mmCIF file of the C-alpha atoms, coordinates in Angstrom:
data_MODEL
# 
_entry.id   MODEL 
# 
loop_
_atom_site.group_PDB 
_atom_site.id 
_atom_site.type_symbol 
_atom_site.label_atom_id 
_atom_site.label_alt_id 
_atom_site.label_comp_id 
_atom_site.label_asym_id 
_atom_site.label_entity_id 
_atom_site.label_seq_id 
_atom_site.pdbx_PDB_ins_code 
_atom_site.Cartn_x 
_atom_site.Cartn_y 
_atom_site.Cartn_z 
_atom_site.occupancy 
_atom_site.B_iso_or_equiv 
_atom_site.pdbx_formal_charge 
_atom_site.auth_seq_id 
_atom_site.auth_comp_id 
_atom_site.auth_asym_id 
_atom_site.auth_atom_id 
_atom_site.pdbx_PDB_model_num 
ATOM 1   C CA . MET A 1 1   ? 73.208 35.701 65.456 1.00 0.00 ? 1   MET A CA 1 
ATOM 2   C CA . ARG A 1 2   ? 74.832 38.989 64.492 1.00 0.00 ? 2   ARG A CA 1 
ATOM 3   C CA . ARG A 1 3   ? 73.034 40.639 67.404 1.00 0.00 ? 3   ARG A CA 1 
ATOM 4   C CA . ALA A 1 4   ? 74.276 37.897 69.771 1.00 0.00 ? 4   ALA A CA 1 
ATOM 5   C CA . LEU A 1 5   ? 77.828 38.458 68.494 1.00 0.00 ? 5   LEU A CA 1 
ATOM 6   C CA . ALA A 1 6   ? 77.531 42.188 69.182 1.00 0.00 ? 6   ALA A CA 1 
ATOM 7   C CA . VAL A 1 7   ? 76.305 41.409 72.701 1.00 0.00 ? 7   VAL A CA 1 
ATOM 8   C CA . ALA A 1 8   ? 79.182 38.937 73.236 1.00 0.00 ? 8   ALA A CA 1 
ATOM 9   C CA . ARG A 1 9   ? 81.677 41.675 72.392 1.00 0.00 ? 9   ARG A CA 1 
ATOM 10  C CA . GLU A 1 10  ? 80.342 43.594 75.430 1.00 0.00 ? 10  GLU A CA 1 
ATOM 11  C CA . THR A 1 11  ? 81.257 40.791 77.857 1.00 0.00 ? 11  THR A CA 1 
ATOM 12  C CA . PRO A 1 12  ? 82.999 42.128 80.983 1.00 0.00 ? 12  PRO A CA 1 
ATOM 13  C CA . PRO A 1 13  ? 86.793 41.619 81.093 1.00 0.00 ? 13  PRO A CA 1 
ATOM 14  C CA . GLY A 1 14  ? 87.772 38.213 82.413 1.00 0.00 ? 14  GLY A CA 1 
ATOM 15  C CA . ASP A 1 15  ? 84.528 36.493 81.418 1.00 0.00 ? 15  ASP A CA 1 
ATOM 16  C CA . VAL A 1 16  ? 84.306 34.157 78.424 1.00 0.00 ? 16  VAL A CA 1 
ATOM 17  C CA . PRO A 1 17  ? 82.730 36.202 75.596 1.00 0.00 ? 17  PRO A CA 1 
ATOM 18  C CA . VAL A 1 18  ? 79.344 34.632 75.010 1.00 0.00 ? 18  VAL A CA 1 
ATOM 19  C CA . GLY A 1 19  ? 76.241 36.545 73.993 1.00 0.00 ? 19  GLY A CA 1 
ATOM 20  C CA . ALA A 1 20  ? 72.637 35.411 74.229 1.00 0.00 ? 20  ALA A CA 1 
ATOM 21  C CA . VAL A 1 21  ? 69.550 37.129 72.858 1.00 0.00 ? 21  VAL A CA 1 
ATOM 22  C CA . LEU A 1 22  ? 65.914 36.100 73.271 1.00 0.00 ? 22  LEU A CA 1 
ATOM 23  C CA . PHE A 1 23  ? 63.356 37.046 70.631 1.00 0.00 ? 23  PHE A CA 1 
ATOM 24  C CA . ASP A 1 24  ? 59.586 36.730 70.877 1.00 0.00 ? 24  ASP A CA 1 
ATOM 25  C CA . ALA A 1 25  ? 57.501 35.013 68.195 1.00 0.00 ? 25  ALA A CA 1 
ATOM 26  C CA . ALA A 1 26  ? 57.274 38.276 66.213 1.00 0.00 ? 26  ALA A CA 1 
ATOM 27  C CA . GLY A 1 27  ? 61.077 38.646 66.209 1.00 0.00 ? 27  GLY A CA 1 
ATOM 28  C CA . HIS A 1 28  ? 61.201 41.451 68.766 1.00 0.00 ? 28  HIS A CA 1 
ATOM 29  C CA . GLU A 1 29  ? 64.124 41.360 71.173 1.00 0.00 ? 29  GLU A CA 1 
ATOM 30  C CA . LEU A 1 30  ? 63.034 40.575 74.724 1.00 0.00 ? 30  LEU A CA 1 
ATOM 31  C CA . ALA A 1 31  ? 66.449 40.315 76.374 1.00 0.00 ? 31  ALA A CA 1 
ATOM 32  C CA . ALA A 1 32  ? 70.181 40.225 75.739 1.00 0.00 ? 32  ALA A CA 1 
ATOM 33  C CA . ALA A 1 33  ? 72.971 39.180 78.082 1.00 0.00 ? 33  ALA A CA 1 
ATOM 34  C CA . THR A 1 34  ? 76.626 38.237 78.255 1.00 0.00 ? 34  THR A CA 1 
ATOM 35  C CA . ASN A 1 35  ? 78.452 35.814 80.469 1.00 0.00 ? 35  ASN A CA 1 
ATOM 36  C CA . ARG A 1 36  ? 79.006 37.453 83.876 1.00 0.00 ? 36  ARG A CA 1 
ATOM 37  C CA . ARG A 1 37  ? 80.272 34.537 85.960 1.00 0.00 ? 37  ARG A CA 1 
ATOM 38  C CA . GLU A 1 38  ? 83.510 36.255 86.959 1.00 0.00 ? 38  GLU A CA 1 
ATOM 39  C CA . ALA A 1 39  ? 82.055 39.766 87.130 1.00 0.00 ? 39  ALA A CA 1 
ATOM 40  C CA . ASP A 1 40  ? 79.171 38.689 89.383 1.00 0.00 ? 40  ASP A CA 1 
ATOM 41  C CA . GLN A 1 41  ? 81.035 35.855 91.143 1.00 0.00 ? 41  GLN A CA 1 
ATOM 42  C CA . ASP A 1 42  ? 78.042 33.664 90.305 1.00 0.00 ? 42  ASP A CA 1 
ATOM 43  C CA . PRO A 1 43  ? 78.450 30.216 88.740 1.00 0.00 ? 43  PRO A CA 1 
ATOM 44  C CA . THR A 1 44  ? 74.972 30.459 87.200 1.00 0.00 ? 44  THR A CA 1 
ATOM 45  C CA . ALA A 1 45  ? 75.604 33.825 85.489 1.00 0.00 ? 45  ALA A CA 1 
ATOM 46  C CA . HIS A 1 46  ? 75.852 32.362 81.996 1.00 0.00 ? 46  HIS A CA 1 
ATOM 47  C CA . ALA A 1 47  ? 74.547 34.527 79.156 1.00 0.00 ? 47  ALA A CA 1 
ATOM 48  C CA . GLU A 1 48  ? 71.621 32.204 78.444 1.00 0.00 ? 48  GLU A CA 1 
ATOM 49  C CA . VAL A 1 49  ? 70.403 32.075 82.051 1.00 0.00 ? 49  VAL A CA 1 
ATOM 50  C CA . LEU A 1 50  ? 70.668 35.856 82.453 1.00 0.00 ? 50  LEU A CA 1 
ATOM 51  C CA . ALA A 1 51  ? 68.794 36.446 79.184 1.00 0.00 ? 51  ALA A CA 1 
ATOM 52  C CA . ILE A 1 52  ? 66.056 33.989 80.203 1.00 0.00 ? 52  ILE A CA 1 
ATOM 53  C CA . ARG A 1 53  ? 65.661 35.752 83.563 1.00 0.00 ? 53  ARG A CA 1 
ATOM 54  C CA . GLN A 1 54  ? 65.281 39.117 81.800 1.00 0.00 ? 54  GLN A CA 1 
ATOM 55  C CA . ALA A 1 55  ? 62.936 37.784 79.127 1.00 0.00 ? 55  ALA A CA 1 
ATOM 56  C CA . VAL A 1 56  ? 60.422 36.196 81.484 1.00 0.00 ? 56  VAL A CA 1 
ATOM 57  C CA . ARG A 1 57  ? 59.918 39.591 83.140 1.00 0.00 ? 57  ARG A CA 1 
ATOM 58  C CA . ARG A 1 58  ? 59.024 41.134 79.753 1.00 0.00 ? 58  ARG A CA 1 
ATOM 59  C CA . HIS A 1 59  ? 57.242 38.296 77.956 1.00 0.00 ? 59  HIS A CA 1 
ATOM 60  C CA . GLY A 1 60  ? 54.127 38.246 80.111 1.00 0.00 ? 60  GLY A CA 1 
ATOM 61  C CA . ASP A 1 61  ? 53.505 34.501 80.437 1.00 0.00 ? 61  ASP A CA 1 
ATOM 62  C CA . GLY A 1 62  ? 54.981 33.896 83.877 1.00 0.00 ? 62  GLY A CA 1 
ATOM 63  C CA . TRP A 1 63  ? 58.079 31.756 83.546 1.00 0.00 ? 63  TRP A CA 1 
ATOM 64  C CA . ARG A 1 64  ? 57.147 30.425 80.109 1.00 0.00 ? 64  ARG A CA 1 
ATOM 65  C CA . LEU A 1 65  ? 58.847 31.707 76.965 1.00 0.00 ? 65  LEU A CA 1 
ATOM 66  C CA . SER A 1 66  ? 56.522 29.887 74.568 1.00 0.00 ? 66  SER A CA 1 
ATOM 67  C CA . GLY A 1 67  ? 57.078 30.906 70.968 1.00 0.00 ? 67  GLY A CA 1 
ATOM 68  C CA . CYS A 1 68  ? 60.436 32.522 71.766 1.00 0.00 ? 68  CYS A CA 1 
ATOM 69  C CA . GLU A 1 69  ? 63.832 31.842 70.236 1.00 0.00 ? 69  GLU A CA 1 
ATOM 70  C CA . LEU A 1 70  ? 67.103 31.808 72.159 1.00 0.00 ? 70  LEU A CA 1 
ATOM 71  C CA . VAL A 1 71  ? 70.109 32.773 70.028 1.00 0.00 ? 71  VAL A CA 1 
ATOM 72  C CA . VAL A 1 72  ? 73.531 32.236 71.600 1.00 0.00 ? 72  VAL A CA 1 
ATOM 73  C CA . THR A 1 73  ? 77.068 32.434 70.233 1.00 0.00 ? 73  THR A CA 1 
ATOM 74  C CA . LEU A 1 74  ? 78.233 29.198 71.902 1.00 0.00 ? 74  LEU A CA 1 
ATOM 75  C CA . GLU A 1 75  ? 76.531 25.836 72.227 1.00 0.00 ? 75  GLU A CA 1 
ATOM 76  C CA . PRO A 1 76  ? 74.737 25.810 75.594 1.00 0.00 ? 76  PRO A CA 1 
ATOM 77  C CA . CYS A 1 77  ? 75.999 23.712 78.483 1.00 0.00 ? 77  CYS A CA 1 
ATOM 78  C CA . VAL A 1 78  ? 73.749 21.322 80.436 1.00 0.00 ? 78  VAL A CA 1 
ATOM 79  C CA . MET A 1 79  ? 72.583 24.053 82.818 1.00 0.00 ? 79  MET A CA 1 
ATOM 80  C CA . CYS A 1 80  ? 71.703 26.468 80.020 1.00 0.00 ? 80  CYS A CA 1 
ATOM 81  C CA . ALA A 1 81  ? 70.066 23.824 77.830 1.00 0.00 ? 81  ALA A CA 1 
ATOM 82  C CA . GLY A 1 82  ? 67.997 22.770 80.829 1.00 0.00 ? 82  GLY A CA 1 
ATOM 83  C CA . ALA A 1 83  ? 67.024 26.372 81.547 1.00 0.00 ? 83  ALA A CA 1 
ATOM 84  C CA . ALA A 1 84  ? 65.924 26.858 77.926 1.00 0.00 ? 84  ALA A CA 1 
ATOM 85  C CA . ALA A 1 85  ? 63.841 23.678 77.974 1.00 0.00 ? 85  ALA A CA 1 
ATOM 86  C CA . GLY A 1 86  ? 62.434 24.523 81.388 1.00 0.00 ? 86  GLY A CA 1 
ATOM 87  C CA . ALA A 1 87  ? 61.413 27.979 80.172 1.00 0.00 ? 87  ALA A CA 1 
ATOM 88  C CA . ARG A 1 88  ? 59.704 26.304 77.207 1.00 0.00 ? 88  ARG A CA 1 
ATOM 89  C CA . VAL A 1 89  ? 61.539 28.264 74.519 1.00 0.00 ? 89  VAL A CA 1 
ATOM 90  C CA . ALA A 1 90  ? 60.402 27.220 71.061 1.00 0.00 ? 90  ALA A CA 1 
ATOM 91  C CA . SER A 1 91  ? 63.889 27.094 69.551 1.00 0.00 ? 91  SER A CA 1 
ATOM 92  C CA . VAL A 1 92  ? 67.561 27.336 70.399 1.00 0.00 ? 92  VAL A CA 1 
ATOM 93  C CA . VAL A 1 93  ? 70.029 28.602 67.794 1.00 0.00 ? 93  VAL A CA 1 
ATOM 94  C CA . TYR A 1 94  ? 73.755 28.607 68.503 1.00 0.00 ? 94  TYR A CA 1 
ATOM 95  C CA . GLY A 1 95  ? 76.949 29.514 66.710 1.00 0.00 ? 95  GLY A CA 1 
ATOM 96  C CA . ALA A 1 96  ? 80.145 27.756 67.797 1.00 0.00 ? 96  ALA A CA 1 
ATOM 97  C CA . TYR A 1 97  ? 80.138 24.104 68.815 1.00 0.00 ? 97  TYR A CA 1 
ATOM 98  C CA . GLU A 1 98  ? 81.555 23.265 72.263 1.00 0.00 ? 98  GLU A CA 1 
ATOM 99  C CA . PRO A 1 99  ? 83.017 19.738 72.248 1.00 0.00 ? 99  PRO A CA 1 
ATOM 100 C CA . LYS A 1 100 ? 84.002 19.856 75.950 1.00 0.00 ? 100 LYS A CA 1 
ATOM 101 C CA . THR A 1 101 ? 80.729 20.975 77.544 1.00 0.00 ? 101 THR A CA 1 
ATOM 102 C CA . GLY A 1 102 ? 78.201 21.308 74.719 1.00 0.00 ? 102 GLY A CA 1 
ATOM 103 C CA . ALA A 1 103 ? 74.830 19.905 75.703 1.00 0.00 ? 103 ALA A CA 1 
ATOM 104 C CA . CYS A 1 104 ? 73.012 20.390 72.410 1.00 0.00 ? 104 CYS A CA 1 
ATOM 105 C CA . GLY A 1 105 ? 74.671 17.576 70.506 1.00 0.00 ? 105 GLY A CA 1 
ATOM 106 C CA . SER A 1 106 ? 78.452 17.964 70.799 1.00 0.00 ? 106 SER A CA 1 
ATOM 107 C CA . LEU A 1 107 ? 79.064 16.168 74.098 1.00 0.00 ? 107 LEU A CA 1 
ATOM 108 C CA . ILE A 1 108 ? 75.486 15.217 74.953 1.00 0.00 ? 108 ILE A CA 1 
ATOM 109 C CA . ASP A 1 109 ? 72.062 16.315 73.771 1.00 0.00 ? 109 ASP A CA 1 
ATOM 110 C CA . ALA A 1 110 ? 70.224 17.428 76.892 1.00 0.00 ? 110 ALA A CA 1 
ATOM 111 C CA . LEU A 1 111 ? 67.364 18.794 74.797 1.00 0.00 ? 111 LEU A CA 1 
ATOM 112 C CA . ARG A 1 112 ? 66.567 15.399 73.293 1.00 0.00 ? 112 ARG A CA 1 
ATOM 113 C CA . LEU A 1 113 ? 66.570 13.176 76.377 1.00 0.00 ? 113 LEU A CA 1 
ATOM 114 C CA . PRO A 1 114 ? 63.915 10.436 76.251 1.00 0.00 ? 114 PRO A CA 1 
ATOM 115 C CA . ALA A 1 115 ? 61.990 11.817 79.251 1.00 0.00 ? 115 ALA A CA 1 
ATOM 116 C CA . ALA A 1 116 ? 62.072 15.450 78.069 1.00 0.00 ? 116 ALA A CA 1 
ATOM 117 C CA . VAL A 1 117 ? 58.859 17.317 78.861 1.00 0.00 ? 117 VAL A CA 1 
ATOM 118 C CA . HIS A 1 118 ? 59.586 20.022 76.270 1.00 0.00 ? 118 HIS A CA 1 
ATOM 119 C CA . VAL A 1 119 ? 61.785 19.677 73.189 1.00 0.00 ? 119 VAL A CA 1 
ATOM 120 C CA . PRO A 1 120 ? 62.725 22.952 71.474 1.00 0.00 ? 120 PRO A CA 1 
ATOM 121 C CA . GLU A 1 121 ? 63.811 23.098 67.853 1.00 0.00 ? 121 GLU A CA 1 
ATOM 122 C CA . LEU A 1 122 ? 67.594 23.194 67.589 1.00 0.00 ? 122 LEU A CA 1 
ATOM 123 C CA . SER A 1 123 ? 69.976 24.701 65.065 1.00 0.00 ? 123 SER A CA 1 
ATOM 124 C CA . GLY A 1 124 ? 73.747 24.844 65.469 1.00 0.00 ? 124 GLY A CA 1 
ATOM 125 C CA . GLY A 1 125 ? 76.686 26.208 63.528 1.00 0.00 ? 125 GLY A CA 1 
ATOM 126 C CA . VAL A 1 126 ? 75.072 29.537 62.614 1.00 0.00 ? 126 VAL A CA 1 
ATOM 127 C CA . LEU A 1 127 ? 77.903 32.001 61.855 1.00 0.00 ? 127 LEU A CA 1 
ATOM 128 C CA . GLU A 1 128 ? 80.101 29.364 63.449 1.00 0.00 ? 128 GLU A CA 1 
ATOM 129 C CA . LYS A 1 129 ? 83.394 30.829 62.220 1.00 0.00 ? 129 LYS A CA 1 
ATOM 130 C CA . GLU A 1 130 ? 82.710 34.315 63.598 1.00 0.00 ? 130 GLU A CA 1 
ATOM 131 C CA . CYS A 1 131 ? 81.497 32.927 66.926 1.00 0.00 ? 131 CYS A CA 1 
ATOM 132 C CA . ALA A 1 132 ? 84.484 30.594 67.259 1.00 0.00 ? 132 ALA A CA 1 
ATOM 133 C CA . GLU A 1 133 ? 86.967 33.354 66.388 1.00 0.00 ? 133 GLU A CA 1 
ATOM 134 C CA . LEU A 1 134 ? 85.682 35.525 69.227 1.00 0.00 ? 134 LEU A CA 1 
ATOM 135 C CA . LEU A 1 135 ? 86.327 32.696 71.681 1.00 0.00 ? 135 LEU A CA 1 
ATOM 136 C CA . GLU A 1 136 ? 89.695 31.782 70.170 1.00 0.00 ? 136 GLU A CA 1 
ATOM 137 C CA . ASP A 1 137 ? 90.862 35.394 70.437 1.00 0.00 ? 137 ASP A CA 1 
ATOM 138 C CA . PHE A 1 138 ? 89.817 35.516 74.104 1.00 0.00 ? 138 PHE A CA 1 
ATOM 139 C CA . PHE A 1 139 ? 91.622 32.304 75.033 1.00 0.00 ? 139 PHE A CA 1 
ATOM 140 C CA . ASN A 1 140 ? 94.738 33.176 72.986 1.00 0.00 ? 140 ASN A CA 1 
ATOM 141 C CA . GLU A 1 141 ? 94.967 36.497 74.857 1.00 0.00 ? 141 GLU A CA 1 
ATOM 142 C CA . LEU A 1 142 ? 94.396 34.752 78.184 1.00 0.00 ? 142 LEU A CA 1 
ATOM 143 C CA . ARG A 1 143 ? 97.283 32.331 77.549 1.00 0.00 ? 143 ARG A CA 1 
ATOM 144 C CA . LYS A 1 144 ? 99.831 35.065 76.728 1.00 0.00 ? 144 LYS A CA 1 
# 
């Protein structure tokens, strides 16, 4: 999570500071990305989606990220949770909870739907305080 926090601090100005890192089964970093929705003018440019896109090019199993772990500073939304499940990541670890859009248990649990084809392991609240502070600082500055 500390690596994901470092990545989040590199988020382009104007984008919500979220960092995502994908590790292979041996713990080697495959990809790291920040939110770039504003910078790229792309509604799908969330950190998780961008990291998944990078990782599949390096992992060597087509679109599958079997055995990999996605670490992200904020609870994934429905799109990002779906992308993680669709890529067959083994586990998703996140920091801050997101009660408004969180799709890994806060608002809904998209990873545990009854018809889910793949169900990754899930762990939330890792370095929660540090992850939440980064977001709080961003939004406090935005509201000034």
